[in-house]
Amino acid sequence: LNRNETSKHDNIFYVGKEIDVGDNRKIFVETAFQYTDDIQGKEVSFANNIYTAEGGMHLTGFRTALTRALNDHAKKNDYFKKEDETLTGDDVREGLTAVISVKIQNSALQFEGQTKAKLGNPEARTAVETVVGDAIKDWLEQHPRDAQEIIGKALLAQKARKAAKAARET
């Protein structure tokens, strides 16, 4: 997805882990991402190897986990100038190339619409949020230079967003 792009950090984030979601059901969550210099983000998602063009619950869980983990890391390491400052989901997804895959066992997949373009299983969101959230926190601690590059890019996106808003208001 990002072969012709310049990466912002050396190490590619990857996690693959199975999680028990109750009722004798398990979900295998697999995610990889890397940031590039591009301003567009690319997110590709799959459920039991079926491409979900419109994302769904697993993509929502990934986005929530990523935004929360980057905000927590930025606060913990004093990246913010103001105490109430935070990064939005759009800020953290700028330049992101990510692949999110879930494999749901012992359960019928719930898709929205006949085209299977969007996953509707709510337990997929919880599973991805838990697995990815924990893994990103650890990864950011283990790769401080990569964390600095990623948060720096998100802070730049935040600054651009605020400047554009100020320009519109004037």
Coordinates of N, CA, C and O in Angstrom, one line a residue:
L1 N 0.8 -1.2 0.0 CA 0.0 0.0 0.0 C 0.8 1.3 0.0 O 0.4 2.3 -0.5
N2 N 2.0 1.2 0.6 CA 2.8 2.4 0.7 C 4.2 2.2 0.1 O 5.2 2.9 0.6
R3 N 4.4 1.4 -0.9 CA 5.7 1.1 -1.5 C 6.4 2.4 -2.0 O 7.6 2.5 -1.9
N4 N 5.6 3.3 -2.6 CA 6.2 4.5 -3.2 C 6.2 5.7 -2.3 O 6.5 6.8 -2.7
E5 N 6.0 5.5 -1.0 CA 5.9 6.5 -0.1 C 7.2 6.5 0.8 O 7.9 5.5 0.9
T6 N 7.5 7.6 1.4 CA 8.7 7.7 2.3 C 8.1 7.5 3.7 O 7.2 8.2 4.2
S7 N 8.6 6.5 4.4 CA 8.1 6.2 5.8 C 8.7 7.2 6.8 O 9.8 7.7 6.7
K8 N 7.9 7.4 7.8 CA 8.2 8.3 8.9 C 9.0 7.7 10.0 O 9.7 8.3 10.8
H9 N 9.0 6.3 10.1 CA 9.7 5.6 11.1 C 10.2 4.3 10.6 O 9.6 3.8 9.6
D10 N 11.2 3.7 11.2 CA 11.8 2.5 10.7 C 11.1 1.2 11.0 O 11.0 0.4 10.2
N11 N 10.5 1.1 12.2 CA 9.9 -0.1 12.6 C 8.4 -0.1 12.3 O 7.7 0.8 12.6
I12 N 7.9 -1.2 11.6 CA 6.5 -1.3 11.3 C 5.8 -2.0 12.5 O 6.3 -3.0 13.1
F13 N 4.7 -1.4 13.0 CA 4.0 -1.9 14.1 C 3.2 -3.2 13.6 O 2.7 -3.2 12.5
Y14 N 3.3 -4.2 14.4 CA 2.5 -5.4 14.1 C 2.1 -6.1 15.4 O 2.9 -6.2 16.3
V15 N 0.9 -6.6 15.4 CA 0.4 -7.4 16.4 C -0.5 -8.5 15.8 O -1.3 -8.2 14.9
G16 N -0.4 -9.7 16.3 CA -1.3 -10.8 16.0 C -1.6 -11.6 17.3 O -0.7 -12.1 17.9
K17 N -2.9 -11.5 17.7 CA -3.2 -12.2 19.0 C -4.6 -12.6 19.0 O -5.5 -12.0 18.5
E18 N -4.9 -13.8 19.6 CA -6.2 -14.3 19.8 C -6.8 -13.9 21.1 O -6.0 -13.9 22.1
I19 N -8.0 -13.5 21.2 CA -8.6 -13.1 22.4 C -10.0 -13.8 22.6 O -10.7 -14.0 21.6
D20 N -10.3 -14.2 23.8 CA -11.5 -14.8 24.1 C -12.6 -13.8 24.4 O -12.4 -12.9 25.2
V21 N -13.7 -13.9 23.6 CA -14.8 -12.9 23.8 C -16.0 -13.5 24.5 O -17.1 -12.9 24.4
G22 N -15.8 -14.6 25.1 CA -16.9 -15.2 25.9 C -17.8 -16.2 25.0 O -17.6 -16.3 23.8
D23 N -18.6 -17.0 25.7 CA -19.5 -17.9 25.1 C -18.7 -18.9 24.2 O -19.2 -19.3 23.1
N24 N -17.5 -19.3 24.6 CA -16.7 -20.2 23.8 C -16.3 -19.7 22.4 O -16.3 -20.5 21.5
R25 N -16.2 -18.4 22.3 CA -15.8 -17.8 21.0 C -14.5 -17.0 21.2 O -14.3 -16.4 22.2
K26 N -13.8 -17.1 20.1 CA -12.5 -16.4 20.1 C -12.4 -15.5 18.8 O -13.0 -15.9 17.8
I27 N -11.6 -14.5 18.9 CA -11.4 -13.6 17.7 C -9.8 -13.5 17.6 O -9.2 -13.1 18.6
F28 N -9.3 -13.7 16.5 CA -7.9 -13.5 16.2 C -7.8 -12.1 15.5 O -8.4 -11.9 14.5
V29 N -7.0 -11.2 16.2 CA -6.8 -9.9 15.7 C -5.4 -9.7 15.2 O -4.5 -10.1 15.8
E30 N -5.3 -9.2 13.9 CA -4.0 -9.0 13.3 C -4.0 -7.6 12.7 O -4.9 -7.3 11.9
T31 N -3.0 -6.9 13.1 CA -2.9 -5.5 12.6 C -1.5 -5.1 12.4 O -0.6 -5.5 13.1
A32 N -1.3 -4.3 11.3 CA 0.1 -3.7 11.0 C -0.2 -2.3 10.5 O -1.1 -2.0 9.8
F33 N 0.8 -1.4 10.9 CA 0.7 -0.1 10.4 C 2.0 0.6 10.3 O 3.0 0.2 11.0
Q34 N 2.1 1.6 9.5 CA 3.3 2.4 9.3 C 2.8 3.8 8.9 O 1.9 3.9 8.1
Y35 N 3.5 4.8 9.3 CA 3.2 6.2 8.8 C 4.2 6.6 7.7 O 5.3 6.2 7.7
T36 N 3.6 7.4 6.8 CA 4.4 7.9 5.7 C 4.3 9.4 5.6 O 3.6 10.1 6.4
D37 N 5.1 10.1 4.7 CA 5.0 11.5 4.5 C 3.7 12.0 3.9 O 3.4 13.2 3.8
D38 N 3.0 11.1 3.3 CA 1.7 11.4 2.6 C 0.7 12.0 3.6 O 0.8 11.8 4.8
I39 N -0.2 12.9 3.1 CA -1.2 13.5 4.0 C -2.4 12.6 4.0 O -3.2 12.7 4.9
Q40 N -2.6 11.7 3.0 CA -3.7 10.8 3.0 C -3.4 9.6 3.8 O -2.3 9.1 3.9
G41 N -4.5 9.1 4.5 CA -4.3 7.8 5.2 C -4.9 6.7 4.4 O -5.9 6.9 3.6
K42 N -4.4 5.5 4.6 CA -5.0 4.3 3.9 C -5.2 3.2 4.9 O -4.3 2.8 5.6
E43 N -6.5 2.8 5.1 CA -6.8 1.8 6.0 C -7.6 0.7 5.2 O -8.6 1.0 4.6
V44 N -7.1 -0.5 5.4 CA -7.7 -1.7 4.7 C -8.1 -2.7 5.7 O -7.3 -3.0 6.6
S45 N -9.3 -3.2 5.6 CA -9.8 -4.1 6.7 C -10.4 -5.4 6.1 O -11.0 -5.3 5.0
F46 N -10.3 -6.4 6.9 CA -10.8 -7.8 6.5 C -11.5 -8.4 7.7 O -11.0 -8.2 8.8
A47 N -12.5 -9.2 7.4 CA -13.1 -10.1 8.4 C -13.2 -11.5 7.8 O -13.8 -11.7 6.8
N48 N -12.5 -12.4 8.5 CA -12.4 -13.8 8.0 C -12.0 -13.8 6.5 O -12.5 -14.5 5.7
N49 N -11.0 -13.0 6.2 CA -10.4 -12.9 4.9 C -11.3 -12.3 3.8 O -11.0 -12.3 2.6
I50 N -12.4 -11.7 4.2 CA -13.3 -11.0 3.3 C -13.0 -9.5 3.4 O -13.0 -9.0 4.5
Y51 N -12.7 -8.9 2.3 CA -12.4 -7.4 2.3 C -13.7 -6.7 2.7 O -14.7 -6.8 2.1
T52 N -13.5 -5.8 3.7 CA -14.6 -5.0 4.1 C -14.3 -3.5 3.7 O -13.7 -2.8 4.4
A53 N -14.8 -3.2 2.5 CA -14.5 -1.9 1.9 C -14.9 -0.7 2.7 O -14.3 0.3 2.7
E54 N -16.0 -0.9 3.5 CA -16.5 0.2 4.3 C -16.1 0.1 5.7 O -16.6 0.8 6.6
G55 N -15.2 -0.8 6.0 CA -14.7 -1.0 7.4 C -15.7 -1.7 8.3 O -16.2 -2.8 8.0
G56 N -16.1 -1.1 9.4 CA -17.0 -1.7 10.3 C -16.5 -1.6 11.7 O -15.6 -0.8 12.0
M57 N -17.0 -2.5 12.5 CA -16.7 -2.5 14.0 C -15.2 -2.7 14.2 O -14.6 -2.1 15.1
H58 N -14.5 -3.6 13.5 CA -13.1 -3.8 13.7 C -12.3 -2.6 13.4 O -11.3 -2.2 14.1
L59 N -12.6 -1.8 12.4 CA -11.9 -0.6 12.0 C -12.2 0.5 13.1 O -11.3 1.2 13.5
T60 N -13.4 0.5 13.6 CA -13.7 1.5 14.6 C -12.9 1.2 15.9 O -12.3 2.1 16.5
G61 N -12.8 0.0 16.2 CA -12.0 -0.4 17.4 C -10.5 -0.1 17.2 O -9.8 0.4 18.1
F62 N -10.0 -0.3 16.0 CA -8.6 0.1 15.7 C -8.4 1.6 15.8 O -7.4 2.1 16.5
R63 N -9.3 2.4 15.2 CA -9.1 3.8 15.3 C -9.2 4.4 16.7 O -8.4 5.2 17.1
T64 N -10.1 3.8 17.5 CA -10.2 4.2 18.9 C -9.0 3.9 19.7 O -8.4 4.7 20.4
A65 N -8.5 2.7 19.5 CA -7.2 2.3 20.2 C -6.0 3.1 19.8 O -5.3 3.5 20.7
L66 N -5.9 3.4 18.5 CA -4.8 4.2 18.0 C -4.8 5.6 18.6 O -3.8 6.1 19.1
T67 N -6.0 6.2 18.5 CA -6.1 7.6 19.0 C -5.9 7.7 20.5 O -5.1 8.6 21.0
R68 N -6.4 6.8 21.2 CA -6.3 6.8 22.7 C -4.8 6.6 23.1 O -4.2 7.2 23.9
A69 N -4.2 5.6 22.4 CA -2.8 5.2 22.8 C -1.8 6.4 22.5 O -0.9 6.7 23.3
L70 N -2.0 7.0 21.3 CA -1.1 8.2 21.0 C -1.4 9.4 21.9 O -0.4 10.0 22.3
N71 N -2.6 9.6 22.2 CA -2.9 10.7 23.2 C -2.3 10.4 24.6 O -1.7 11.3 25.2
D72 N -2.5 9.2 25.0 CA -1.9 8.8 26.3 C -0.4 9.0 26.3 O 0.2 9.5 27.3
H73 N 0.3 8.5 25.3 CA 1.7 8.6 25.2 C 2.2 10.0 25.1 O 3.2 10.4 25.7
A74 N 1.5 10.8 24.3 CA 1.8 12.3 24.2 C 1.7 13.0 25.5 O 2.6 13.8 25.9
K75 N 0.6 12.7 26.2 CA 0.5 13.3 27.6 C 1.5 12.9 28.5 O 2.1 13.7 29.2
K76 N 1.8 11.6 28.6 CA 2.8 11.0 29.5 C 4.2 11.6 29.2 O 5.0 11.8 30.2
N77 N 4.5 11.9 28.0 CA 5.8 12.4 27.6 C 5.9 13.9 27.3 O 6.8 14.3 26.7
D78 N 4.9 14.6 27.8 CA 4.8 16.1 27.7 C 5.0 16.7 26.3 O 5.7 17.6 26.0
Y79 N 4.3 16.1 25.3 CA 4.2 16.6 24.0 C 3.3 17.8 23.8 O 3.4 18.6 22.9
F80 N 2.3 17.9 24.7 CA 1.3 18.9 24.6 C 1.7 20.1 25.3 O 2.2 20.1 26.4
K81 N 1.4 21.3 24.8 CA 1.7 22.6 25.4 C 0.7 22.9 26.5 O 1.0 23.5 27.5
K82 N -0.6 22.6 26.2 CA -1.6 22.9 27.1 C -2.1 21.5 27.7 O -2.1 20.5 27.1
E83 N -2.6 21.6 29.0 CA -3.0 20.4 29.7 C -4.2 19.7 29.0 O -4.3 18.5 29.0
D84 N -5.2 20.5 28.5 CA -6.4 19.9 27.9 C -6.3 19.6 26.4 O -7.2 19.3 25.8
E85 N -5.1 19.7 25.9 CA -4.8 19.5 24.5 C -4.9 18.0 24.1 O -4.4 17.2 24.9
T86 N -5.5 17.6 23.0 CA -5.6 16.3 22.5 C -5.5 16.2 21.0 O -5.8 17.2 20.3
L87 N -5.2 15.0 20.5 CA -5.2 14.8 19.1 C -6.5 14.2 18.7 O -7.0 13.3 19.5
T88 N -7.0 14.5 17.6 CA -8.3 13.9 17.1 C -7.9 12.7 16.3 O -6.8 12.5 15.9
G89 N -9.0 11.9 15.9 CA -8.8 10.8 15.1 C -8.2 11.1 13.7 O -7.4 10.4 13.2
D90 N -8.7 12.3 13.2 CA -8.1 12.7 11.9 C -6.7 13.1 12.0 O -5.9 12.8 11.1
D91 N -6.3 13.7 13.1 CA -4.8 14.0 13.3 C -4.0 12.8 13.3 O -2.9 12.8 12.6
V92 N -4.4 11.7 14.0 CA -3.5 10.6 14.1 C -3.6 9.7 12.9 O -2.7 8.8 12.7
R93 N -4.6 9.8 12.0 CA -4.7 9.0 10.8 C -4.0 9.6 9.6 O -3.9 9.0 8.5
E94 N -3.5 10.9 9.7 CA -2.9 11.5 8.5 C -1.6 10.8 8.2 O -0.7 10.7 9.1
G95 N -1.4 10.3 7.0 CA -0.2 9.6 6.6 C -0.1 8.1 7.1 O 0.9 7.4 6.9
L96 N -1.2 7.6 7.7 CA -1.2 6.2 8.2 C -1.5 5.2 7.1 O -2.5 5.4 6.3
T97 N -0.8 4.2 7.1 CA -1.1 3.0 6.2 C -1.3 1.8 7.2 O -0.4 1.5 7.9
A98 N -2.5 1.3 7.2 CA -2.9 0.3 8.2 C -3.6 -0.9 7.5 O -4.5 -0.7 6.6
V99 N -3.4 -2.1 8.0 CA -4.2 -3.3 7.6 C -4.7 -3.9 8.9 O -4.0 -4.1 9.9
I100 N -6.0 -4.0 9.0 CA -6.7 -4.6 10.1 C -7.5 -5.8 9.7 O -8.2 -5.8 8.7
S101 N -7.2 -6.9 10.4 CA -7.9 -8.2 10.0 C -8.4 -8.9 11.3 O -7.7 -8.9 12.3
V102 N -9.6 -9.4 11.2 CA -10.1 -10.2 12.3 C -10.6 -11.5 11.8 O -11.1 -11.6 10.6
K103 N -10.4 -12.6 12.6 CA -10.9 -13.9 12.2 C -11.8 -14.3 13.4 O -11.3 -14.5 14.5
I104 N -13.1 -14.3 13.1 CA -14.1 -14.6 14.1 C -14.4 -16.1 14.1 O -14.9 -16.6 13.1
Q105 N -14.2 -16.8 15.2 CA -14.5 -18.2 15.3 C -15.9 -18.5 15.9 O -16.3 -17.7 16.7
N106 N -16.5 -19.6 15.6 CA -17.7 -20.0 16.3 C -18.8 -19.0 16.3 O -19.5 -18.8 17.3
S107 N -18.9 -18.2 15.2 CA -19.9 -17.1 15.2 C -20.2 -16.8 13.7 O -19.3 -16.8 12.9
A108 N -21.4 -16.5 13.5 CA -21.7 -16.0 12.1 C -21.3 -14.6 12.0 O -21.5 -13.8 12.9
L109 N -20.6 -14.3 10.9 CA -20.3 -12.9 10.7 C -21.5 -12.1 10.4 O -22.4 -12.5 9.7
Q110 N -21.6 -10.9 11.0 CA -22.7 -10.0 10.8 C -22.3 -8.8 9.9 O -21.5 -8.0 10.3
F111 N -22.7 -8.8 8.6 CA -22.4 -7.7 7.7 C -23.6 -6.8 7.6 O -24.7 -7.3 7.6
E112 N -23.3 -5.6 7.3 CA -24.3 -4.6 7.0 C -24.4 -4.5 5.5 O -23.5 -4.2 4.8
G113 N -25.6 -4.8 5.0 CA -25.8 -4.8 3.5 C -25.4 -6.1 2.9 O -24.8 -6.9 3.4
Q114 N -25.9 -6.3 1.6 CA -25.7 -7.5 0.9 C -24.3 -7.6 0.3 O -23.8 -8.7 0.0
T115 N -23.6 -6.5 0.2 CA -22.2 -6.5 -0.4 C -21.1 -6.9 0.5 O -20.0 -7.0 0.1
K116 N -21.4 -7.2 1.8 CA -20.4 -7.5 2.8 C -19.3 -6.5 2.9 O -18.2 -6.8 3.2
A117 N -19.7 -5.2 2.7 CA -18.7 -4.1 2.8 C -18.4 -3.6 4.2 O -17.4 -2.9 4.4
K118 N -19.3 -4.0 5.1 CA -19.1 -3.4 6.5 C -19.4 -4.5 7.5 O -20.5 -5.0 7.5
L119 N -18.5 -4.7 8.4 CA -18.6 -5.7 9.5 C -19.5 -5.1 10.6 O -19.2 -4.0 11.1
G120 N -20.5 -5.9 11.1 CA -21.3 -5.4 12.1 C -21.2 -6.0 13.5 O -21.9 -5.7 14.4
N121 N -20.3 -7.0 13.7 CA -20.1 -7.7 14.9 C -19.5 -6.8 16.0 O -18.3 -6.4 15.9
P122 N -20.3 -6.4 17.0 CA -19.8 -5.5 18.1 C -18.6 -6.1 18.9 O -17.7 -5.4 19.3
E123 N -18.6 -7.4 19.0 CA -17.4 -8.0 19.8 C -16.1 -7.8 19.0 O -15.0 -7.9 19.6
A124 N -16.1 -7.6 17.7 CA -14.9 -7.4 17.0 C -14.3 -6.0 17.4 O -13.1 -5.9 17.5
R125 N -15.2 -5.0 17.6 CA -14.7 -3.7 18.1 C -13.9 -3.9 19.4 O -12.8 -3.4 19.5
T126 N -14.5 -4.5 20.4 CA -14.0 -4.7 21.7 C -12.6 -5.5 21.6 O -11.6 -5.1 22.2
A127 N -12.6 -6.5 20.8 CA -11.4 -7.3 20.7 C -10.3 -6.5 20.1 O -9.2 -6.6 20.6
V128 N -10.5 -5.8 19.0 CA -9.5 -5.0 18.3 C -9.0 -3.9 19.2 O -7.8 -3.7 19.4
E129 N -10.0 -3.2 19.9 CA -9.6 -2.1 20.8 C -8.7 -2.6 21.9 O -7.7 -2.0 22.2
T130 N -9.0 -3.8 22.5 CA -8.2 -4.3 23.6 C -6.8 -4.8 23.1 O -5.8 -4.4 23.6
V131 N -6.8 -5.6 22.1 CA -5.5 -6.2 21.6 C -4.6 -5.0 21.1 O -3.4 -4.9 21.4
V132 N -5.1 -4.2 20.2 CA -4.3 -3.2 19.6 C -3.9 -2.1 20.6 O -2.8 -1.6 20.6
G133 N -4.8 -1.7 21.4 CA -4.5 -0.7 22.5 C -3.4 -1.1 23.3 O -2.4 -0.3 23.5
D134 N -3.4 -2.3 23.9 CA -2.3 -2.8 24.7 C -1.0 -2.9 23.9 O 0.1 -2.5 24.4
A135 N -1.1 -3.4 22.7 CA 0.2 -3.6 21.9 C 0.8 -2.3 21.5 O 2.0 -2.1 21.5
I136 N 0.0 -1.3 21.1 CA 0.5 0.0 20.7 C 1.2 0.7 21.9 O 2.3 1.2 21.7
K137 N 0.6 0.6 23.1 CA 1.3 1.2 24.3 C 2.7 0.6 24.5 O 3.6 1.4 24.7
D138 N 2.8 -0.7 24.4 CA 4.1 -1.3 24.6 C 5.0 -1.0 23.5 O 6.2 -0.7 23.7
W139 N 4.5 -0.9 22.2 CA 5.3 -0.7 21.1 C 5.9 0.8 21.1 O 7.1 1.0 20.8
L140 N 5.1 1.7 21.5 CA 5.6 3.1 21.6 C 6.7 3.2 22.7 O 7.6 4.0 22.5
E141 N 6.5 2.5 23.8 CA 7.6 2.5 24.8 C 8.9 1.9 24.3 O 10.0 2.3 24.7
Q142 N 8.8 0.8 23.5 CA 9.9 0.1 23.1 C 10.6 0.8 21.9 O 11.8 0.5 21.6
H143 N 9.9 1.7 21.2 CA 10.4 2.4 20.0 C 10.2 3.9 20.2 O 9.4 4.5 19.5
P144 N 11.0 4.5 21.1 CA 10.8 5.9 21.4 C 11.0 6.9 20.2 O 10.3 7.9 20.1
R145 N 12.0 6.5 19.4 CA 12.2 7.4 18.2 C 11.1 7.3 17.2 O 10.6 8.3 16.7
D146 N 10.5 6.1 17.0 CA 9.3 6.0 16.2 C 8.1 6.7 16.7 O 7.4 7.4 16.0
A147 N 8.0 6.6 18.1 CA 6.9 7.3 18.7 C 7.0 8.8 18.6 O 6.0 9.5 18.3
Q148 N 8.2 9.3 18.7 CA 8.4 10.7 18.5 C 8.1 11.2 17.1 O 7.4 12.2 16.9
E149 N 8.4 10.4 16.1 CA 8.1 10.7 14.7 C 6.6 10.7 14.4 O 6.0 11.6 13.8
I150 N 5.9 9.7 15.0 CA 4.5 9.5 14.8 C 3.7 10.6 15.4 O 2.9 11.3 14.8
I151 N 4.0 10.9 16.7 CA 3.3 12.0 17.4 C 3.7 13.3 16.8 O 2.8 14.2 16.7
G152 N 4.9 13.5 16.4 CA 5.3 14.8 15.7 C 4.4 15.0 14.5 O 4.0 16.1 14.2
K153 N 4.2 13.9 13.7 CA 3.4 14.1 12.5 C 2.0 14.4 12.9 O 1.3 15.2 12.2
A154 N 1.4 13.7 13.9 CA 0.1 14.0 14.3 C -0.1 15.4 14.9 O -1.1 16.1 14.6
L155 N 0.9 15.9 15.6 CA 0.9 17.3 16.1 C 0.9 18.3 15.0 O 0.3 19.4 15.0
L156 N 1.7 18.0 13.9 CA 1.7 18.9 12.7 C 0.3 18.9 12.0 O -0.1 19.9 11.6
A157 N -0.3 17.7 12.0 CA -1.7 17.7 11.4 C -2.6 18.5 12.2 O -3.5 19.2 11.7
Q158 N -2.5 18.4 13.6 CA -3.3 19.2 14.5 C -3.1 20.7 14.2 O -4.1 21.4 14.2
K159 N -1.9 21.1 14.1 CA -1.6 22.5 13.9 C -2.2 23.0 12.6 O -2.8 24.1 12.5
A160 N -2.1 22.2 11.5 CA -2.7 22.5 10.2 C -4.2 22.6 10.3 O -4.8 23.5 9.8
R161 N -4.8 21.7 11.0 CA -6.2 21.7 11.2 C -6.7 22.9 11.9 O -7.7 23.6 11.5
K162 N -6.0 23.3 13.0 CA -6.3 24.5 13.8 C -6.1 25.8 12.9 O -6.9 26.7 13.0
A163 N -5.1 25.8 12.1 CA -4.8 27.0 11.3 C -5.9 27.1 10.2 O -6.4 28.2 9.9
A164 N -6.3 26.0 9.6 CA -7.4 26.0 8.6 C -8.7 26.5 9.2 O -9.4 27.3 8.6
K165 N -9.0 26.1 10.5 CA -10.2 26.5 11.2 C -10.1 28.0 11.4 O -11.1 28.7 11.2
A166 N -9.0 28.5 11.9 CA -8.9 29.9 12.2 C -9.0 30.8 10.9 O -9.6 31.8 10.9
A167 N -8.5 30.2 9.8 CA -8.6 31.0 8.5 C -10.0 31.0 8.0 O -10.5 32.0 7.5
R168 N -10.8 29.9 8.2 CA -12.2 29.9 7.8 C -13.0 30.9 8.7 O -13.9 31.5 8.2
E169 N -12.6 31.0 10.0 CA -13.4 31.9 10.9 C -13.1 33.3 10.6 O -14.0 34.2 10.8
T170 N -12.0 33.7 10.0 CA -11.7 35.1 9.7 C -12.1 35.3 8.3 O -12.6 36.3 7.9

